[in-house]
Coordinates of C-alpha atoms in Angstrom, one line a residue:
M1 CA 26.6 -7.4 4.0
L2 CA 25.1 -7.5 0.4
A3 CA 22.8 -10.3 -0.7
V4 CA 24.7 -13.4 -2.0
A5 CA 23.2 -12.9 -5.6
E6 CA 24.4 -9.3 -5.8
I7 CA 27.8 -10.2 -4.5
N8 CA 28.1 -13.0 -7.2
Y9 CA 27.0 -10.5 -9.9
I10 CA 29.7 -7.9 -8.8
R11 CA 32.5 -10.5 -8.7
H12 CA 31.5 -11.9 -12.1
E13 CA 31.4 -8.5 -13.9
V14 CA 34.7 -7.3 -12.4
N15 CA 36.7 -10.6 -12.4
K16 CA 35.2 -12.4 -15.4
K17 CA 34.2 -9.6 -17.8
D18 CA 36.9 -7.1 -16.7
C19 CA 34.5 -4.3 -16.1
T20 CA 35.6 -1.2 -14.1
Y21 CA 34.4 -0.6 -10.6
S22 CA 32.6 2.6 -11.9
D23 CA 30.7 0.8 -14.6
V24 CA 29.4 -1.9 -12.1
A25 CA 28.7 0.8 -9.5
K26 CA 26.5 2.7 -12.0
R27 CA 24.5 -0.4 -12.9
T28 CA 24.0 -1.5 -9.4
G29 CA 23.6 1.8 -7.8
R30 CA 26.4 1.0 -5.2
D31 CA 29.4 3.0 -4.2
P32 CA 32.6 2.1 -6.2
R33 CA 34.4 1.4 -3.0
T34 CA 31.7 -1.2 -2.1
I35 CA 32.2 -2.8 -5.6
K36 CA 36.0 -3.0 -5.0
K37 CA 35.6 -4.4 -1.6
Y38 CA 33.4 -7.4 -2.7
A39 CA 35.2 -8.0 -6.0
E40 CA 38.5 -8.4 -4.1
M41 CA 37.3 -10.1 -0.9
E42 CA 39.1 -13.4 -0.3
D43 CA 37.8 -14.4 3.2
F44 CA 34.1 -15.1 3.4
N45 CA 34.2 -17.0 6.8
Q46 CA 31.3 -16.1 9.1
K47 CA 32.5 -13.9 12.0
P48 CA 30.6 -13.2 15.2
K49 CA 29.2 -9.8 15.5
K50 CA 31.1 -7.5 17.8
K51 CA 29.2 -6.3 20.8
Q52 CA 28.7 -2.6 20.6
N53 CA 29.8 -0.9 23.8
R54 CA 27.9 2.3 23.6
V55 CA 28.9 5.0 25.9
A56 CA 26.3 6.1 28.3
P57 CA 27.4 9.5 29.7
V58 CA 24.4 9.8 32.0
L59 CA 23.6 6.4 33.2
G60 CA 27.2 5.0 33.0
P61 CA 28.5 6.6 36.4
V62 CA 25.6 5.1 38.4
K63 CA 25.4 1.6 36.8
S64 CA 27.6 0.0 39.5
L65 CA 25.4 1.6 42.1
L66 CA 22.2 0.3 40.5
D67 CA 23.8 -3.2 40.3
E68 CA 24.6 -3.1 43.9
W69 CA 21.1 -2.1 44.9
I70 CA 19.6 -4.9 42.6
K71 CA 21.8 -7.5 44.2
E72 CA 21.0 -6.4 47.7
D73 CA 17.3 -6.4 46.9
M74 CA 17.4 -9.9 45.5
K75 CA 18.2 -11.2 48.9
K76 CA 15.1 -9.7 50.4
K77 CA 11.4 -10.6 50.0
K78 CA 9.8 -8.9 47.0
K79 CA 7.6 -6.5 49.1
F80 CA 10.9 -5.2 50.7
R81 CA 12.6 -4.4 47.4
R82 CA 13.2 -1.0 45.9
T83 CA 11.2 -0.3 42.7
A84 CA 12.9 1.2 39.7
K85 CA 11.0 4.4 40.3
R86 CA 12.4 4.5 43.9
M87 CA 15.9 3.9 42.6
W88 CA 15.5 6.8 40.2
D89 CA 14.3 9.1 43.0
L90 CA 17.3 8.1 45.1
L91 CA 19.7 8.7 42.3
K92 CA 18.2 12.1 41.7
D93 CA 18.1 13.1 45.4
N94 CA 21.4 11.8 46.6
H95 CA 23.7 11.4 43.5
G96 CA 22.7 14.3 41.2
F97 CA 21.4 12.0 38.4
L98 CA 20.0 13.9 35.4
G99 CA 18.6 11.0 33.4
S100 CA 15.0 10.0 33.0
D101 CA 13.1 7.5 35.0
R102 CA 12.6 5.5 31.8
T103 CA 16.4 5.1 31.4
V104 CA 16.6 3.7 34.9
R105 CA 13.6 1.4 34.5
E106 CA 14.9 -0.1 31.3
Y107 CA 18.4 -0.7 32.8
V108 CA 16.9 -2.2 36.1
A109 CA 14.7 -4.6 34.1
M110 CA 17.6 -5.7 31.9
R111 CA 20.0 -6.3 34.9
K112 CA 17.3 -8.1 37.0
A113 CA 16.8 -10.6 34.2
E114 CA 20.5 -11.2 33.8
F115 CA 21.1 -11.7 37.5
L116 CA 18.1 -14.0 37.7
N117 CA 19.6 -16.2 35.0
E118 CA 22.9 -16.2 36.9
V119 CA 21.0 -17.3 40.1
N120 CA 19.2 -20.1 38.2
D121 CA 22.4 -21.3 36.7
A122 CA 24.1 -21.1 40.2
A123 CA 21.4 -23.1 41.9
L124 CA 23.2 -26.3 41.0
P125 CA 25.2 -27.0 44.1
L126 CA 27.4 -29.6 42.2
E127 CA 29.1 -26.6 40.8
A128 CA 31.5 -24.7 43.1
V129 CA 29.2 -21.6 43.2
S130 CA 29.6 -19.1 46.0
G131 CA 26.8 -18.9 48.5
T132 CA 25.6 -22.5 48.1
A133 CA 25.9 -25.3 50.7
Q134 CA 25.6 -29.0 51.3
V135 CA 24.3 -30.8 54.5
D136 CA 24.7 -34.2 55.9
F137 CA 25.1 -36.2 59.2
G138 CA 28.2 -38.2 60.3
E139 CA 28.8 -40.2 63.3
A140 CA 31.8 -40.3 65.8
P141 CA 32.6 -42.0 69.2
F142 CA 32.4 -40.0 72.3
I143 CA 32.9 -40.7 76.1
Y144 CA 29.7 -39.3 77.7
G145 CA 28.9 -39.9 81.4
G146 CA 31.7 -42.4 81.7
E147 CA 30.4 -44.5 78.8
D148 CA 31.5 -45.1 75.2
I149 CA 28.7 -44.0 72.9
V150 CA 28.3 -42.9 69.3
L151 CA 26.8 -39.6 68.6
P152 CA 25.8 -37.9 65.3
Y153 CA 27.2 -34.6 64.1
L154 CA 25.6 -32.3 61.5
V155 CA 28.0 -30.8 58.9
V156 CA 27.1 -27.8 56.7
S157 CA 29.8 -27.4 54.0
F158 CA 30.4 -24.7 51.3
P159 CA 31.9 -26.2 48.1
F160 CA 33.0 -22.8 46.6
S161 CA 35.3 -22.0 49.6
N162 CA 35.8 -25.5 51.1
A163 CA 34.7 -24.1 54.5
F164 CA 32.3 -25.9 56.9
Y165 CA 30.6 -25.7 60.3
F166 CA 29.5 -28.7 62.4
Q167 CA 27.5 -29.4 65.6
V168 CA 27.1 -32.5 67.7
F169 CA 23.6 -33.8 68.6
P170 CA 22.0 -36.7 70.6
S171 CA 20.1 -37.9 67.5
Q172 CA 19.6 -37.4 63.8
N173 CA 15.8 -36.7 64.2
K174 CA 13.9 -33.7 62.7
E175 CA 14.4 -31.5 65.6
C176 CA 18.2 -32.0 65.8
F177 CA 18.4 -31.7 61.9
L178 CA 16.6 -28.3 61.8
E179 CA 18.3 -27.0 65.1
G180 CA 21.7 -27.6 63.6
M181 CA 21.1 -25.8 60.4
K182 CA 19.3 -23.0 62.2
R183 CA 22.3 -22.6 64.5
V184 CA 24.7 -22.3 61.5
F185 CA 22.5 -19.7 59.7
H186 CA 22.3 -17.5 62.8
Y187 CA 25.9 -17.9 63.7
M188 CA 27.0 -16.8 60.2
G189 CA 24.4 -14.1 60.0
G190 CA 23.1 -15.3 56.6
V191 CA 21.4 -18.2 54.7
P192 CA 22.9 -20.1 51.8
K193 CA 20.9 -19.4 48.7
A194 CA 20.9 -23.1 47.7
I195 CA 21.4 -26.2 49.8
R196 CA 21.8 -29.9 48.6
F197 CA 20.7 -32.7 50.7
D198 CA 20.6 -36.5 50.7
N199 CA 17.1 -38.0 51.0
L200 CA 17.2 -37.7 54.8
S201 CA 14.0 -38.8 56.6
P202 CA 13.8 -35.6 58.7
A203 CA 13.5 -33.7 55.3
V204 CA 11.9 -36.2 52.9
K205 CA 8.7 -37.9 53.5
K206 CA 8.4 -39.7 50.2
I207 CA 10.2 -39.8 46.8
L208 CA 7.7 -39.2 44.0
P209 CA 8.0 -39.8 40.3
N210 CA 9.9 -37.4 38.1
G211 CA 12.3 -36.5 40.8
E212 CA 9.8 -34.8 43.0
R213 CA 9.9 -35.0 46.8
Q214 CA 7.2 -34.9 49.4
L215 CA 8.7 -33.0 52.2
T216 CA 8.0 -33.4 55.9
D217 CA 5.8 -30.6 57.3
E218 CA 8.5 -29.3 59.6
F219 CA 11.2 -29.1 57.0
Q220 CA 8.9 -27.4 54.4
N221 CA 8.0 -24.8 57.0
F222 CA 11.8 -24.3 57.7
V223 CA 12.6 -23.9 54.0
L224 CA 9.7 -21.4 53.6
H225 CA 10.9 -19.4 56.7
Y226 CA 14.5 -19.1 55.6
G227 CA 13.8 -18.9 51.9
F228 CA 16.6 -21.0 50.4
E229 CA 16.4 -23.3 47.5
C230 CA 16.6 -27.1 48.4
E231 CA 18.0 -29.8 46.1
F232 CA 18.0 -33.5 46.6
C233 CA 20.4 -36.2 45.4
N234 CA 18.9 -39.0 43.3
P235 CA 18.4 -42.2 45.3
N236 CA 21.6 -44.1 46.0
S237 CA 23.7 -41.2 44.6
G238 CA 25.5 -39.8 47.6
N239 CA 28.3 -38.7 45.1
E240 CA 26.0 -35.9 44.1
K241 CA 26.8 -34.2 47.4
G242 CA 30.5 -35.3 47.4
H243 CA 31.7 -32.1 49.0
V244 CA 29.8 -32.5 52.3
E245 CA 30.6 -36.3 52.4
T246 CA 34.3 -35.4 52.1
M247 CA 33.9 -32.8 54.9
V248 CA 32.1 -35.4 57.2
K249 CA 35.2 -37.7 56.9
Y250 CA 37.6 -34.7 57.4
V251 CA 35.8 -33.5 60.5
R252 CA 35.8 -36.9 62.1
N253 CA 39.4 -37.6 61.3
N254 CA 40.8 -34.3 62.3
F255 CA 38.7 -33.1 65.2
L256 CA 36.6 -36.0 66.8
L257 CA 39.1 -38.9 67.0
P258 CA 39.9 -40.4 69.3
G259 CA 36.6 -40.1 71.2
L260 CA 36.2 -36.8 73.0
H261 CA 35.2 -36.6 76.7
V262 CA 31.9 -34.8 76.8
I263 CA 30.3 -33.3 79.9
N264 CA 27.9 -31.0 78.4
L265 CA 27.0 -31.0 74.6
D266 CA 26.1 -27.3 74.5
D267 CA 29.5 -26.4 75.9
L268 CA 31.2 -28.6 73.4
N269 CA 29.2 -27.1 70.4
K270 CA 30.2 -23.6 71.5
E271 CA 33.9 -24.6 71.1
L272 CA 33.3 -26.1 67.7
W273 CA 32.6 -22.7 66.0
A274 CA 36.2 -21.6 66.7
T275 CA 37.5 -25.2 65.7
A276 CA 35.9 -24.9 62.2
E277 CA 37.1 -21.2 61.7
K278 CA 40.6 -21.9 62.8
D279 CA 40.9 -24.6 60.0
R280 CA 40.2 -21.9 57.3
E281 CA 43.6 -20.4 57.6
R282 CA 45.0 -22.9 55.1
K283 CA 45.0 -22.5 51.4
H284 CA 42.3 -23.9 49.2
Y285 CA 43.4 -27.2 47.6
Q286 CA 43.0 -25.7 44.1
K287 CA 42.7 -21.9 44.3
E288 CA 45.5 -19.6 45.4
W289 CA 43.5 -18.1 48.3
T290 CA 43.0 -19.1 51.8
I291 CA 39.6 -20.8 52.7
S292 CA 38.8 -17.9 55.0
E293 CA 39.2 -15.3 52.1
L294 CA 37.0 -17.4 49.8
F295 CA 34.4 -17.9 52.5
E296 CA 33.9 -14.2 52.5
E297 CA 32.6 -14.5 48.9
D298 CA 30.3 -17.2 50.1
R299 CA 29.1 -14.9 52.8
A300 CA 28.5 -12.0 50.4
A301 CA 26.2 -14.2 48.4
F302 CA 24.1 -15.4 51.3
L303 CA 20.4 -14.5 51.7
L304 CA 19.4 -12.2 54.6
L305 CA 18.2 -13.8 57.8
P306 CA 14.5 -13.4 58.4
P307 CA 13.6 -11.0 61.3
K308 CA 12.4 -13.8 63.5
E309 CA 14.2 -16.9 64.5
Y310 CA 12.5 -20.3 63.6
E311 CA 11.4 -22.4 66.5
C312 CA 12.5 -26.0 65.7
V313 CA 9.8 -27.8 67.5
R314 CA 6.8 -30.1 66.7
Y315 CA 3.5 -30.3 68.5
E316 CA 1.7 -33.6 69.4
T317 CA -1.5 -34.4 71.2
L318 CA -0.8 -37.4 73.4
K319 CA -2.9 -39.5 75.7
A320 CA -1.6 -39.9 79.3
D321 CA -1.8 -43.1 81.2
K322 CA -3.5 -43.4 84.6
Y323 CA -0.5 -42.0 86.4
G324 CA -0.4 -39.0 84.0
Y325 CA 2.7 -40.3 82.0
I326 CA 2.9 -39.7 78.2
K327 CA 5.3 -41.4 75.8
V328 CA 7.6 -39.6 73.4
D329 CA 9.6 -42.1 71.4
L330 CA 10.4 -44.8 73.8
N331 CA 10.5 -42.7 77.0
L332 CA 7.9 -41.6 79.6
Y333 CA 7.3 -38.1 80.9
S334 CA 5.1 -37.1 83.8
T335 CA 2.4 -34.4 83.2
S336 CA -0.1 -33.7 86.0
P337 CA -2.7 -35.8 87.9
R338 CA -5.5 -33.9 86.2
Y339 CA -4.4 -35.2 82.8
A340 CA -4.5 -38.9 83.9
L341 CA -6.2 -40.9 81.1
G342 CA -6.8 -37.7 79.2
K343 CA -5.2 -36.0 76.2
V344 CA -2.5 -33.4 76.6
L345 CA -0.7 -31.0 74.2
V346 CA 3.1 -31.6 74.1
K347 CA 5.7 -29.3 72.6
I348 CA 8.8 -31.2 71.5
S349 CA 12.3 -29.7 70.7
Y350 CA 15.6 -31.4 70.3
N351 CA 16.4 -31.0 74.0
K352 CA 13.0 -30.5 75.8
V353 CA 9.6 -32.0 76.2
E354 CA 7.1 -29.4 77.5
I355 CA 3.6 -30.2 78.7
L356 CA 1.1 -27.3 77.8
N357 CA -2.4 -26.7 79.1
D358 CA -5.4 -25.8 76.9
D359 CA -4.2 -22.1 76.8
Q360 CA -0.8 -23.3 75.7
Q361 CA 0.8 -22.3 78.9
L362 CA 3.6 -24.4 80.3
V363 CA 2.6 -27.1 82.9
V364 CA 5.9 -28.8 83.4
S365 CA 9.1 -29.0 81.3
H366 CA 11.4 -32.0 81.0
S367 CA 14.9 -32.5 79.5
R368 CA 14.4 -34.7 76.4
M369 CA 15.8 -38.2 77.0
Y370 CA 17.4 -40.4 74.2
G371 CA 18.0 -44.2 74.2
Q372 CA 16.0 -47.1 75.6
Y373 CA 13.0 -46.9 78.0
R374 CA 13.6 -44.2 80.6
K375 CA 11.2 -42.2 82.8
S376 CA 11.3 -38.5 83.7
M377 CA 9.2 -37.5 86.7
K378 CA 8.6 -33.9 87.8
W379 CA 6.7 -34.0 91.1
Q380 CA 5.6 -30.4 91.5
P381 CA 2.1 -30.9 89.8
Y382 CA 1.5 -34.0 91.9
L383 CA 2.3 -32.4 95.4
N384 CA -1.3 -31.1 95.9
L385 CA -2.6 -34.6 95.3
M386 CA 0.1 -35.9 97.7
A387 CA -1.1 -33.4 100.3
K388 CA -4.4 -35.4 100.4
R389 CA -2.4 -38.6 101.1
P390 CA 0.5 -37.4 103.1
T391 CA 1.3 -40.9 104.6
A392 CA 2.3 -42.0 101.0
L393 CA 5.2 -39.4 100.9
K394 CA 7.9 -41.9 102.2
Y395 CA 7.0 -44.4 99.5
T396 CA 7.6 -42.1 96.5
S397 CA 10.7 -41.2 94.5
F398 CA 10.0 -37.6 95.4
Y399 CA 10.9 -38.4 99.0
D400 CA 14.2 -39.9 97.9
Q401 CA 15.0 -36.7 95.9
L402 CA 14.3 -34.4 98.9
P403 CA 17.3 -32.6 100.5
E404 CA 18.1 -34.2 104.0
E405 CA 16.9 -31.0 105.7
W406 CA 13.4 -31.6 104.3
K407 CA 13.4 -35.2 105.1
S408 CA 14.3 -34.3 108.8
Y409 CA 11.5 -31.7 108.8
F410 CA 8.9 -34.1 107.5
S411 CA 9.8 -36.6 110.1
A412 CA 9.2 -34.0 112.8
C413 CA 5.9 -32.7 111.3
T414 CA 2.5 -33.4 112.8
V415 CA -0.2 -35.0 110.7
A416 CA -1.7 -31.5 110.1
E417 CA 1.6 -29.9 109.1
K418 CA 2.6 -32.3 106.4
P419 CA -0.2 -31.4 104.0
E420 CA 0.4 -27.7 104.5
A421 CA 4.2 -28.2 103.9
L422 CA 3.5 -30.2 100.7
K423 CA 1.2 -27.5 99.4
L424 CA 4.0 -24.8 100.1
L425 CA 6.4 -26.9 98.1
S426 CA 3.9 -27.2 95.2
I427 CA 3.7 -23.5 94.9
I428 CA 7.5 -22.8 95.4
L429 CA 8.8 -25.5 93.1
K430 CA 6.7 -24.3 90.3
D431 CA 9.1 -21.4 89.7
H432 CA 12.1 -22.2 91.9
D433 CA 14.4 -25.1 92.8
F434 CA 15.0 -26.5 96.2
S435 CA 18.0 -24.3 97.0
V436 CA 16.2 -21.1 98.3
I437 CA 13.3 -22.9 100.1
T438 CA 15.9 -25.2 101.8
K439 CA 17.9 -22.2 103.0
A440 CA 14.7 -20.7 104.3
L441 CA 13.9 -24.0 106.2
V442 CA 17.4 -23.9 107.8
I443 CA 17.0 -20.3 108.9
A444 CA 13.5 -20.8 110.2
S445 CA 14.7 -23.8 112.2
E446 CA 17.3 -22.0 114.2
H447 CA 14.9 -21.6 117.1
G448 CA 13.4 -25.1 116.9
H449 CA 10.8 -26.8 114.7
P450 CA 9.2 -24.0 112.5
S451 CA 5.7 -23.7 111.3
V452 CA 4.9 -23.7 107.6
D453 CA 4.1 -20.1 107.7
A454 CA 7.5 -19.3 109.2
I455 CA 9.3 -21.1 106.5
K456 CA 7.2 -19.3 103.9
Q457 CA 7.9 -15.9 105.4
V458 CA 11.6 -16.5 105.4
F459 CA 11.5 -17.6 101.8
Y460 CA 9.9 -14.5 100.5
Q461 CA 12.2 -12.3 102.6
L462 CA 15.1 -14.1 100.8
I463 CA 13.8 -13.9 97.2
N464 CA 12.8 -10.3 97.7
G465 CA 16.3 -9.3 98.9
R466 CA 15.1 -8.0 102.3
G467 CA 17.2 -10.6 104.4
I468 CA 16.3 -11.8 107.8
R469 CA 15.5 -9.4 110.5
S470 CA 17.5 -9.9 113.7
D471 CA 16.3 -9.5 117.2
I472 CA 15.8 -5.9 118.1
K473 CA 18.2 -4.6 120.8
P474 CA 17.3 -1.1 122.0
N475 CA 20.3 1.3 122.3
I476 CA 19.0 3.3 125.4
S477 CA 20.0 3.7 129.0
L478 CA 17.5 3.4 131.8
P479 CA 17.9 5.0 135.4
K480 CA 19.0 2.6 138.1
L481 CA 16.1 1.7 140.3
P482 CA 16.5 1.0 144.0
E483 CA 16.6 -2.5 145.0
A484 CA 13.1 -3.8 145.9
T485 CA 12.8 -5.3 149.5
R486 CA 10.0 -6.9 151.3
G487 CA 8.5 -5.7 154.7
L488 CA 7.4 -2.4 156.1
D489 CA 10.9 -0.8 156.7
H490 CA 10.6 1.5 153.8
Y491 CA 7.2 2.7 155.2
D492 CA 8.8 3.5 158.6
Q493 CA 11.7 5.4 156.9
F494 CA 9.1 7.5 155.1
H495 CA 7.3 8.5 158.2
K496 CA 10.6 9.3 160.1
G497 CA 11.4 11.7 157.3
M498 CA 8.1 13.4 157.7
D499 CA 8.5 13.9 161.5
A500 CA 11.9 15.5 161.0

């Protein structure tokens, strides 16, 4: 395009002064065809420049392969990504590439920048972008242990495909929140690249100015471990995660009403994977594809799982009371007599409360309880103390929990036997339940009241798979001996034989 002043001069000389194209060309030093073009031009609207698609005969055939490698690497940590030099080596060695390393480096740098821009744009979960998710809790009625209760369920939804997963939990606490997401990640075999949340207390400790969030330590570590981008709604703006809120209602109305009978939550949650996947065989409400087909695009955009699974637990140092109980939430859990009035390290997950010693070895494990004040007592650590006061046995809840065989045995024990039996149970119950040691007691009692050592011997024979040795019955025949008689007749007969 010529300068505006030069174009005006050409149009003036040709159209106003009737000069020939050749004359004006000589004066301006331009080609006569250029003079003709601008003198007769009628459309001066600005037009966008056409992108030049230059043919790349060497690089062209491998561009799609390089794109694939770059996208694969963007799912990995930086230290695990292929360098442009490494890509060039692979192309040379495996694909007969003849181009220079500089050509590959320039292309890789350009495409990385383009893909990063796409990822940044895609990190807004409000848009239906593949590989992104939204998370929230819902509540539904259940019949559990014969009682009508309300339990929360965690929903992870995928706006691009309209797919979802959900899991039922006893609470909406940090451990259940993280456990639910972790289960979904590992079941899918990948991690959404961006996840939108409400300002849930398990994730957000405090909302700061300028839209910043102070995250809970557990959630921050979880995010770092799995590497996804987390976004939060503005306060009181649940509509910003409208997809998952819709899915929460959809899940409750279609799968959880009326209230399900629940015997074991873990068994129920195993069934819910198939429930969610079966729902995907319908068409998307807008797109002409099934949800299951669209979810494959979501899956293709996921980040890779880290090599190690995250442990959704928190550690607390708590003080035990004089009986050795510690309090977690509103409930009491036994530790060991040696921790009475002392501090103990507690490992807390969504379903367990574990007491650890100073070397972080397990002392005792409890199932985690939810609801109002309850008490969990594990007697094994207390049995050695009880062995010093055996007369107190009948007045403990441990005695009520004993199998009838053991109650009968303790009733028949001598004063000396009771402490020894309690010490044996202290050792056995550390790694085993009552089933095998009770069987050992029954077998050892076949010939009367057994000693503690006899019960112990039978127990170890049972767990080592050697069985119980039966009485030995020799399989040999002995010569028949003459009947023994009293008196001296046999002596007289002996002498008669000698005289003959």
